[in-house]
Amino acid sequence: NIYDDAGFFAGYSQLARSRHGLDGAPEWPAIQALLPPLAGARVVDLGCGFGWFARWARARGAAEVLGIDLSDRMLARARALTDDPGIAWRQADLETLALPPARFELAYSALAFHYLVDFARLAGMVHQALAPGGRFVFTIEHPVYMASTRPGWVAREDGDRAWPVDHYAEEGPRSTDWLAPGVIKQHRRLSTTVNALLAAGFALTGLDEWAPTPAQLAAQPALRDEMDRPMMLLVSARRG
């Protein structure tokens, strides 16, 4: 697990979203628009990291939250930041995770599923773990962002730049240097992700290829990169 690598974890801990929580994630306002009411809800956070969402959900009235992560370091930080008996933490691999049937009203995940080899299995498992009408809201790296075997801006002859989308139809592992060399993620086409949800029995309720708002661009000019290619995909689905 790359998140338990000391160097990687040190770098990850310095990211704005690690230091400032949900408010440090520019996509957070768009995610909130996809979330159902949380009062009285039973919630599972898949790939919970430092536990920012788990604590936020409890503050918004969730009856209980189960945070799941594979990383020892992530869970240790989550426990250190949390003083709430309504939140439980569990170490587990999302590739093989099993949850009890009809146990939750919301399954949530932020930027974790692009590490999974078998997303279809996870989608089916989450579907059965949700109560009827339950919601599944998650974010992943956008397949346009992660498709290339050599990601990074490419200079064009006119002096402008472009983001490569080579090998888009070739799904599978991608190695990138992000906080540490050789971080492995799993590229899937957008249609593969959507069709896995439909095959599991979900109905799509929202799909957002996130981009910053004008106000965000004015406050954080560095976000302009996100106007040239989508970095994140935000998805909301419902169990019938």
mmCIF file of C-alpha atoms in Angstrom:
data_model
loop_
_atom_site.group_PDB
_atom_site.id
_atom_site.type_symbol
_atom_site.label_atom_id
_atom_site.label_comp_id
_atom_site.label_asym_id
_atom_site.label_seq_id
_atom_site.Cartn_x
_atom_site.Cartn_y
_atom_site.Cartn_z
ATOM 1 C CA ASN A 1 0.000 0.000 0.000
ATOM 2 C CA ILE A 2 1.700 3.175 -1.226
ATOM 3 C CA TYR A 3 -0.006 5.212 1.506
ATOM 4 C CA ASP A 4 2.030 3.356 4.115
ATOM 5 C CA ASP A 5 5.290 4.308 2.441
ATOM 6 C CA ALA A 6 6.896 6.863 4.787
ATOM 7 C CA GLY A 7 7.997 9.242 2.033
ATOM 8 C CA PHE A 8 4.683 9.115 0.211
ATOM 9 C CA PHE A 9 2.708 9.611 3.411
ATOM 10 C CA ALA A 10 4.841 12.605 4.380
ATOM 11 C CA GLY A 11 4.169 14.223 1.022
ATOM 12 C CA TYR A 12 0.472 13.380 1.141
ATOM 13 C CA SER A 13 0.186 14.917 4.599
ATOM 14 C CA GLN A 14 1.298 18.273 3.162
ATOM 15 C CA LEU A 15 -1.426 18.464 0.506
ATOM 16 C CA ALA A 16 -4.064 21.148 1.038
ATOM 17 C CA ARG A 17 -6.804 18.532 1.296
ATOM 18 C CA SER A 18 -4.798 16.731 3.975
ATOM 19 C CA ARG A 19 -4.072 19.850 6.032
ATOM 20 C CA HIS A 20 -7.411 21.629 5.623
ATOM 21 C CA GLY A 21 -9.771 18.698 5.185
ATOM 22 C CA LEU A 22 -12.813 18.942 2.957
ATOM 23 C CA ASP A 23 -12.431 22.710 2.602
ATOM 24 C CA GLY A 24 -9.006 22.082 1.065
ATOM 25 C CA ALA A 25 -10.575 20.092 -1.800
ATOM 26 C CA PRO A 26 -11.816 22.455 -4.524
ATOM 27 C CA GLU A 27 -14.311 19.852 -5.776
ATOM 28 C CA TRP A 28 -15.988 19.614 -2.363
ATOM 29 C CA PRO A 29 -18.856 22.083 -3.073
ATOM 30 C CA ALA A 30 -19.773 20.052 -6.166
ATOM 31 C CA ILE A 31 -19.673 16.815 -4.163
ATOM 32 C CA GLN A 32 -22.028 18.256 -1.552
ATOM 33 C CA ALA A 33 -24.578 18.906 -4.300
ATOM 34 C CA LEU A 34 -24.676 15.151 -4.984
ATOM 35 C CA LEU A 35 -25.127 14.026 -1.376
ATOM 36 C CA PRO A 36 -28.483 13.035 0.116
ATOM 37 C CA PRO A 37 -29.699 14.316 3.493
ATOM 38 C CA LEU A 38 -27.638 12.658 6.216
ATOM 39 C CA ALA A 39 -29.862 13.025 9.290
ATOM 40 C CA GLY A 40 -30.203 9.571 10.831
ATOM 41 C CA ALA A 41 -28.285 7.882 8.002
ATOM 42 C CA ARG A 42 -25.903 4.972 8.376
ATOM 43 C CA VAL A 43 -22.826 5.764 6.311
ATOM 44 C CA VAL A 44 -19.788 3.842 5.084
ATOM 45 C CA ASP A 45 -16.726 5.763 3.864
ATOM 46 C CA LEU A 46 -14.643 3.600 1.520
ATOM 47 C CA GLY A 47 -11.023 4.679 1.575
ATOM 48 C CA CYS A 48 -11.640 7.055 4.473
ATOM 49 C CA GLY A 49 -8.116 8.461 4.727
ATOM 50 C CA PHE A 50 -7.806 10.913 7.613
ATOM 51 C CA GLY A 51 -11.550 10.648 8.300
ATOM 52 C CA TRP A 52 -12.567 14.147 7.226
ATOM 53 C CA PHE A 53 -15.803 13.010 5.567
ATOM 54 C CA ALA A 54 -16.723 10.669 8.415
ATOM 55 C CA ARG A 55 -16.530 13.511 10.922
ATOM 56 C CA TRP A 56 -18.410 15.869 8.581
ATOM 57 C CA ALA A 57 -21.199 13.325 8.113
ATOM 58 C CA ARG A 58 -21.610 12.911 11.850
ATOM 59 C CA ALA A 59 -21.751 16.672 12.284
ATOM 60 C CA ARG A 60 -24.588 16.702 9.707
ATOM 61 C CA GLY A 61 -26.621 14.179 11.692
ATOM 62 C CA ALA A 62 -25.495 10.772 10.438
ATOM 63 C CA ALA A 63 -26.452 8.122 12.993
ATOM 64 C CA GLU A 64 -23.203 6.203 12.535
ATOM 65 C CA VAL A 65 -20.243 6.115 10.191
ATOM 66 C CA LEU A 66 -17.908 3.257 9.353
ATOM 67 C CA GLY A 67 -14.582 4.400 7.903
ATOM 68 C CA ILE A 68 -12.624 1.793 5.973
ATOM 69 C CA ASP A 69 -9.049 2.057 4.726
ATOM 70 C CA LEU A 70 -6.201 -0.289 3.884
ATOM 71 C CA SER A 71 -3.491 2.007 5.253
ATOM 72 C CA ASP A 72 -2.220 1.723 8.808
ATOM 73 C CA ARG A 73 -0.936 5.292 8.665
ATOM 74 C CA MET A 74 -4.211 6.696 7.376
ATOM 75 C CA LEU A 75 -6.254 4.971 10.056
ATOM 76 C CA ALA A 76 -3.850 6.007 12.790
ATOM 77 C CA ARG A 77 -4.252 9.652 11.761
ATOM 78 C CA ALA A 78 -8.036 9.278 11.525
ATOM 79 C CA ARG A 79 -8.228 7.859 15.034
ATOM 80 C CA ALA A 80 -5.969 10.587 16.410
ATOM 81 C CA LEU A 81 -8.213 13.287 14.923
ATOM 82 C CA THR A 82 -11.499 11.756 16.076
ATOM 83 C CA ASP A 83 -13.292 11.709 19.412
ATOM 84 C CA ASP A 84 -16.701 10.329 18.491
ATOM 85 C CA PRO A 85 -18.147 6.935 19.494
ATOM 86 C CA GLY A 86 -20.484 7.173 16.501
ATOM 87 C CA ILE A 87 -17.539 6.621 14.132
ATOM 88 C CA ALA A 88 -15.879 3.226 13.797
ATOM 89 C CA TRP A 89 -12.695 2.499 11.863
ATOM 90 C CA ARG A 90 -11.866 -0.730 10.070
ATOM 91 C CA GLN A 91 -8.793 -1.829 8.166
ATOM 92 C CA ALA A 92 -9.706 -3.700 4.981
ATOM 93 C CA ASP A 93 -8.801 -4.025 1.305
ATOM 94 C CA LEU A 94 -11.531 -2.659 -0.966
ATOM 95 C CA GLU A 95 -10.631 -5.325 -3.532
ATOM 96 C CA THR A 96 -11.950 -8.040 -1.214
ATOM 97 C CA LEU A 97 -14.174 -6.081 1.194
ATOM 98 C CA ALA A 98 -17.500 -7.590 2.257
ATOM 99 C CA LEU A 99 -20.237 -5.614 3.990
ATOM 100 C CA PRO A 100 -23.543 -6.844 5.481
ATOM 101 C CA PRO A 101 -26.638 -6.552 3.273
ATOM 102 C CA ALA A 102 -28.924 -3.499 3.404
ATOM 103 C CA ARG A 103 -26.789 -1.983 6.184
ATOM 104 C CA PHE A 104 -26.219 1.601 4.961
ATOM 105 C CA GLU A 105 -28.119 4.543 3.498
ATOM 106 C CA LEU A 106 -24.987 6.083 1.978
ATOM 107 C CA ALA A 107 -21.736 4.686 0.639
ATOM 108 C CA TYR A 108 -19.159 7.392 -0.039
ATOM 109 C CA SER A 109 -15.644 7.400 -1.419
ATOM 110 C CA ALA A 110 -13.172 10.094 -2.443
ATOM 111 C CA LEU A 111 -10.353 9.422 -4.919
ATOM 112 C CA ALA A 112 -9.835 5.769 -3.989
ATOM 113 C CA PHE A 113 -11.442 3.581 -6.643
ATOM 114 C CA HIS A 114 -8.888 4.344 -9.356
ATOM 115 C CA TYR A 115 -6.506 2.141 -7.374
ATOM 116 C CA LEU A 116 -8.852 -0.872 -7.695
ATOM 117 C CA VAL A 117 -8.383 -3.594 -10.284
ATOM 118 C CA ASP A 118 -11.953 -4.926 -9.997
ATOM 119 C CA PHE A 119 -14.355 -2.009 -9.723
ATOM 120 C CA ALA A 120 -17.277 -4.124 -10.970
ATOM 121 C CA ARG A 121 -16.982 -6.452 -7.964
ATOM 122 C CA LEU A 122 -16.933 -3.501 -5.584
ATOM 123 C CA ALA A 123 -19.988 -1.911 -7.245
ATOM 124 C CA GLY A 124 -21.959 -5.126 -6.802
ATOM 125 C CA MET A 125 -20.876 -5.453 -3.186
ATOM 126 C CA VAL A 126 -21.843 -1.848 -2.410
ATOM 127 C CA HIS A 127 -25.241 -2.303 -4.073
ATOM 128 C CA GLN A 128 -26.168 -5.184 -1.773
ATOM 129 C CA ALA A 129 -24.803 -3.315 1.266
ATOM 130 C CA LEU A 130 -27.147 -0.378 0.691
ATOM 131 C CA ALA A 131 -30.720 -0.296 1.901
ATOM 132 C CA PRO A 132 -33.376 0.207 -0.822
ATOM 133 C CA GLY A 133 -33.117 3.795 -2.004
ATOM 134 C CA GLY A 134 -29.587 4.095 -0.621
ATOM 135 C CA ARG A 135 -27.091 6.310 -2.388
ATOM 136 C CA PHE A 136 -23.591 5.703 -3.704
ATOM 137 C CA VAL A 137 -21.520 8.879 -4.144
ATOM 138 C CA PHE A 138 -17.868 8.766 -5.139
ATOM 139 C CA THR A 139 -15.071 10.578 -6.904
ATOM 140 C CA ILE A 140 -12.262 9.135 -9.007
ATOM 141 C CA GLU A 141 -9.549 10.499 -11.229
ATOM 142 C CA HIS A 142 -11.110 11.177 -14.618
ATOM 143 C CA PRO A 143 -10.145 8.611 -17.276
ATOM 144 C CA VAL A 144 -9.064 11.433 -19.605
ATOM 145 C CA TYR A 145 -6.611 12.536 -16.937
ATOM 146 C CA MET A 146 -5.113 9.108 -16.291
ATOM 147 C CA ALA A 147 -5.314 7.375 -19.689
ATOM 148 C CA SER A 148 -1.912 8.351 -21.032
ATOM 149 C CA THR A 149 1.061 6.084 -20.502
ATOM 150 C CA ARG A 150 3.160 9.255 -20.226
ATOM 151 C CA PRO A 151 0.907 11.827 -18.539
ATOM 152 C CA GLY A 152 1.899 15.464 -18.454
ATOM 153 C CA TRP A 153 1.479 18.622 -20.491
ATOM 154 C CA VAL A 154 2.799 18.451 -24.045
ATOM 155 C CA ALA A 155 4.067 21.585 -25.819
ATOM 156 C CA ARG A 156 2.443 22.293 -29.183
ATOM 157 C CA GLU A 157 4.084 23.949 -32.158
ATOM 158 C CA ASP A 158 2.000 27.095 -31.654
ATOM 159 C CA GLY A 159 3.407 27.540 -28.151
ATOM 160 C CA ASP A 160 0.266 26.329 -26.433
ATOM 161 C CA ARG A 161 0.075 23.042 -24.572
ATOM 162 C CA ALA A 162 -2.199 20.010 -24.492
ATOM 163 C CA TRP A 163 -2.898 17.023 -22.279
ATOM 164 C CA PRO A 164 -2.338 13.661 -24.005
ATOM 165 C CA VAL A 165 -5.131 11.093 -24.112
ATOM 166 C CA ASP A 166 -3.204 8.278 -25.736
ATOM 167 C CA HIS A 167 -4.059 4.613 -25.068
ATOM 168 C CA TYR A 168 -7.509 5.616 -23.824
ATOM 169 C CA ALA A 169 -9.170 2.361 -24.927
ATOM 170 C CA GLU A 170 -6.422 0.226 -23.374
ATOM 171 C CA GLU A 171 -7.598 -0.270 -19.826
ATOM 172 C CA GLY A 172 -5.351 -1.408 -17.033
ATOM 173 C CA PRO A 173 -2.479 -0.242 -14.834
ATOM 174 C CA ARG A 174 -0.789 3.123 -15.224
ATOM 175 C CA SER A 175 2.457 4.011 -13.450
ATOM 176 C CA THR A 176 2.860 7.645 -12.437
ATOM 177 C CA ASP A 177 5.274 9.649 -10.333
ATOM 178 C CA TRP A 178 3.023 11.362 -7.787
ATOM 179 C CA LEU A 179 4.608 12.042 -4.396
ATOM 180 C CA ALA A 180 6.666 8.894 -5.024
ATOM 181 C CA PRO A 181 7.938 7.157 -8.152
ATOM 182 C CA GLY A 182 5.960 4.318 -9.683
ATOM 183 C CA VAL A 183 2.544 4.838 -8.113
ATOM 184 C CA ILE A 184 0.170 2.341 -9.779
ATOM 185 C CA LYS A 185 -3.391 3.324 -10.665
ATOM 186 C CA GLN A 186 -5.978 1.545 -12.803
ATOM 187 C CA HIS A 187 -7.314 3.252 -15.922
ATOM 188 C CA ARG A 188 -10.874 2.511 -17.024
ATOM 189 C CA ARG A 189 -12.926 4.149 -19.721
ATOM 190 C CA LEU A 190 -15.807 6.313 -18.541
ATOM 191 C CA SER A 191 -18.236 3.842 -20.109
ATOM 192 C CA THR A 192 -16.677 0.969 -18.147
ATOM 193 C CA THR A 193 -17.309 2.708 -14.836
ATOM 194 C CA VAL A 194 -20.873 3.672 -15.749
ATOM 195 C CA ASN A 195 -21.733 0.254 -17.141
ATOM 196 C CA ALA A 196 -20.385 -1.458 -14.009
ATOM 197 C CA LEU A 197 -22.791 0.615 -11.929
ATOM 198 C CA LEU A 198 -25.727 -0.168 -14.223
ATOM 199 C CA ALA A 199 -24.890 -3.880 -14.240
ATOM 200 C CA ALA A 200 -24.811 -3.871 -10.437
ATOM 201 C CA GLY A 201 -28.368 -2.507 -10.397
ATOM 202 C CA PHE A 202 -27.736 1.180 -9.730
ATOM 203 C CA ALA A 203 -29.569 4.069 -11.346
ATOM 204 C CA LEU A 204 -27.355 7.050 -12.091
ATOM 205 C CA THR A 205 -28.498 10.255 -10.415
ATOM 206 C CA GLY A 206 -25.547 12.535 -11.136
ATOM 207 C CA LEU A 207 -22.372 12.739 -13.193
ATOM 208 C CA ASP A 208 -20.002 15.702 -12.966
ATOM 209 C CA GLU A 209 -16.735 16.077 -14.896
ATOM 210 C CA TRP A 210 -15.607 18.605 -12.360
ATOM 211 C CA ALA A 211 -14.225 22.001 -13.318
ATOM 212 C CA PRO A 212 -13.637 25.057 -11.099
ATOM 213 C CA THR A 213 -16.180 27.850 -10.919
ATOM 214 C CA PRO A 214 -15.302 31.429 -11.958
ATOM 215 C CA ALA A 215 -15.120 32.356 -8.275
ATOM 216 C CA GLN A 216 -12.690 29.522 -7.591
ATOM 217 C CA LEU A 217 -10.528 30.542 -10.541
ATOM 218 C CA ALA A 218 -10.407 34.115 -9.282
ATOM 219 C CA ALA A 219 -9.370 32.932 -5.809
ATOM 220 C CA GLN A 220 -6.994 30.174 -6.970
ATOM 221 C CA PRO A 221 -5.532 30.914 -10.426
ATOM 222 C CA ALA A 222 -3.579 27.646 -10.344
ATOM 223 C CA LEU A 223 -6.873 25.825 -10.886
ATOM 224 C CA ARG A 224 -6.930 27.013 -14.510
ATOM 225 C CA ASP A 225 -5.268 23.743 -15.515
ATOM 226 C CA GLU A 226 -8.571 22.048 -14.703
ATOM 227 C CA MET A 227 -10.301 24.023 -17.457
ATOM 228 C CA ASP A 228 -8.166 22.327 -20.128
ATOM 229 C CA ARG A 229 -8.792 18.717 -19.123
ATOM 230 C CA PRO A 230 -11.001 17.083 -16.493
ATOM 231 C CA MET A 231 -9.030 15.748 -13.551
ATOM 232 C CA MET A 232 -11.890 14.300 -11.530
ATOM 233 C CA LEU A 233 -15.166 12.501 -12.134
ATOM 234 C CA LEU A 234 -17.937 12.843 -9.559
ATOM 235 C CA VAL A 235 -20.656 10.176 -9.573
ATOM 236 C CA SER A 236 -23.929 9.727 -7.742
ATOM 237 C CA ALA A 237 -26.096 6.600 -8.029
ATOM 238 C CA ARG A 238 -29.102 5.155 -6.233
ATOM 239 C CA ARG A 239 -30.101 1.626 -5.324
ATOM 240 C CA GLY A 240 -33.674 0.947 -6.391
#
